[in-house]
Amino acid sequence: KTMLADKNPDVRLQAATLMTQFGSGDPQAVLAALADLLASPDPAVRLRAAEQARAQGEAGARAALPVIRNALT
């Protein structure tokens, strides 16, 4: 959970990915970290965060949708 607050966006994204894959941690904390990453200035980080958020179910998909749409246009 500490890694979700790391200054490095790649570390936060990796932590959220691992927590999702292994079903560990607080889902709300993962979604909060992903929501923060969706606002990253780095388009690659935003896209990877959107992919992970989409895997979080309806709430994550709703958060990811604007980033995914933007990436397609």
Coordinates of C-alpha atoms in Angstrom, one line a residue, residues 2-72:
T2 CA 3.0 2.3 0.6
M3 CA 4.0 1.9 -3.0
L4 CA 0.7 3.4 -4.1
A5 CA 1.9 6.7 -2.6
D6 CA 5.4 6.6 -4.2
K7 CA 6.5 9.7 -6.0
N8 CA 7.4 7.7 -9.1
P9 CA 4.3 7.1 -11.3
D10 CA 5.8 3.8 -12.7
V11 CA 6.1 2.4 -9.1
R12 CA 2.5 3.4 -8.3
L13 CA 1.2 1.9 -11.5
Q14 CA 3.2 -1.4 -10.9
A15 CA 1.8 -1.5 -7.3
A16 CA -1.8 -1.0 -8.5
T17 CA -1.2 -3.7 -11.2
L18 CA 0.1 -6.2 -8.8
M19 CA -2.6 -5.5 -6.2
T20 CA -5.2 -6.1 -8.9
Q21 CA -3.7 -9.3 -10.2
F22 CA -3.3 -10.8 -6.8
G23 CA -6.5 -9.4 -5.3
S24 CA -4.7 -7.9 -2.4
G25 CA -5.1 -4.6 -0.7
D26 CA -8.0 -2.2 -0.6
P27 CA -9.8 -1.8 -3.9
Q28 CA -10.7 1.8 -3.2
A29 CA -7.0 2.6 -2.5
V30 CA -6.1 1.0 -5.9
L31 CA -8.8 3.0 -7.7
A32 CA -7.7 6.2 -6.0
A33 CA -4.1 5.6 -7.1
L34 CA -5.2 4.8 -10.6
A35 CA -7.4 7.9 -10.7
D36 CA -4.4 10.0 -9.8
L37 CA -2.3 8.3 -12.5
L38 CA -5.0 9.0 -15.1
A39 CA -4.1 12.7 -14.6
S40 CA -0.4 12.1 -15.3
P41 CA 1.3 14.4 -17.8
D42 CA 2.9 11.3 -19.4
P43 CA 0.5 9.8 -22.0
A44 CA 2.0 6.3 -21.6
V45 CA 1.3 6.3 -17.8
R46 CA -2.3 7.6 -18.5
L47 CA -3.0 4.8 -20.9
R48 CA -1.5 2.0 -18.7
A49 CA -3.5 3.4 -15.8
A50 CA -6.7 3.4 -17.9
E51 CA -6.1 -0.2 -18.8
Q52 CA -5.7 -1.2 -15.2
A53 CA -8.7 1.0 -14.1
R54 CA -10.9 -0.7 -16.7
A55 CA -10.0 -4.0 -15.2
Q56 CA -11.4 -2.8 -11.8
G57 CA -15.0 -3.2 -12.9
E58 CA -17.6 -0.5 -13.5
A59 CA -16.2 2.2 -11.3
G60 CA -12.7 1.8 -12.8
A61 CA -14.1 1.7 -16.3
R62 CA -16.0 4.9 -15.8
A63 CA -12.8 6.6 -14.5
A64 CA -10.8 5.3 -17.5
L65 CA -13.2 6.0 -20.3
P66 CA -12.2 9.7 -20.9
V67 CA -8.5 8.7 -21.1
I68 CA -9.3 5.8 -23.5
R69 CA -11.4 8.0 -25.7
N70 CA -8.7 10.7 -25.8
A71 CA -6.1 8.1 -26.8
L72 CA -8.3 7.0 -29.7

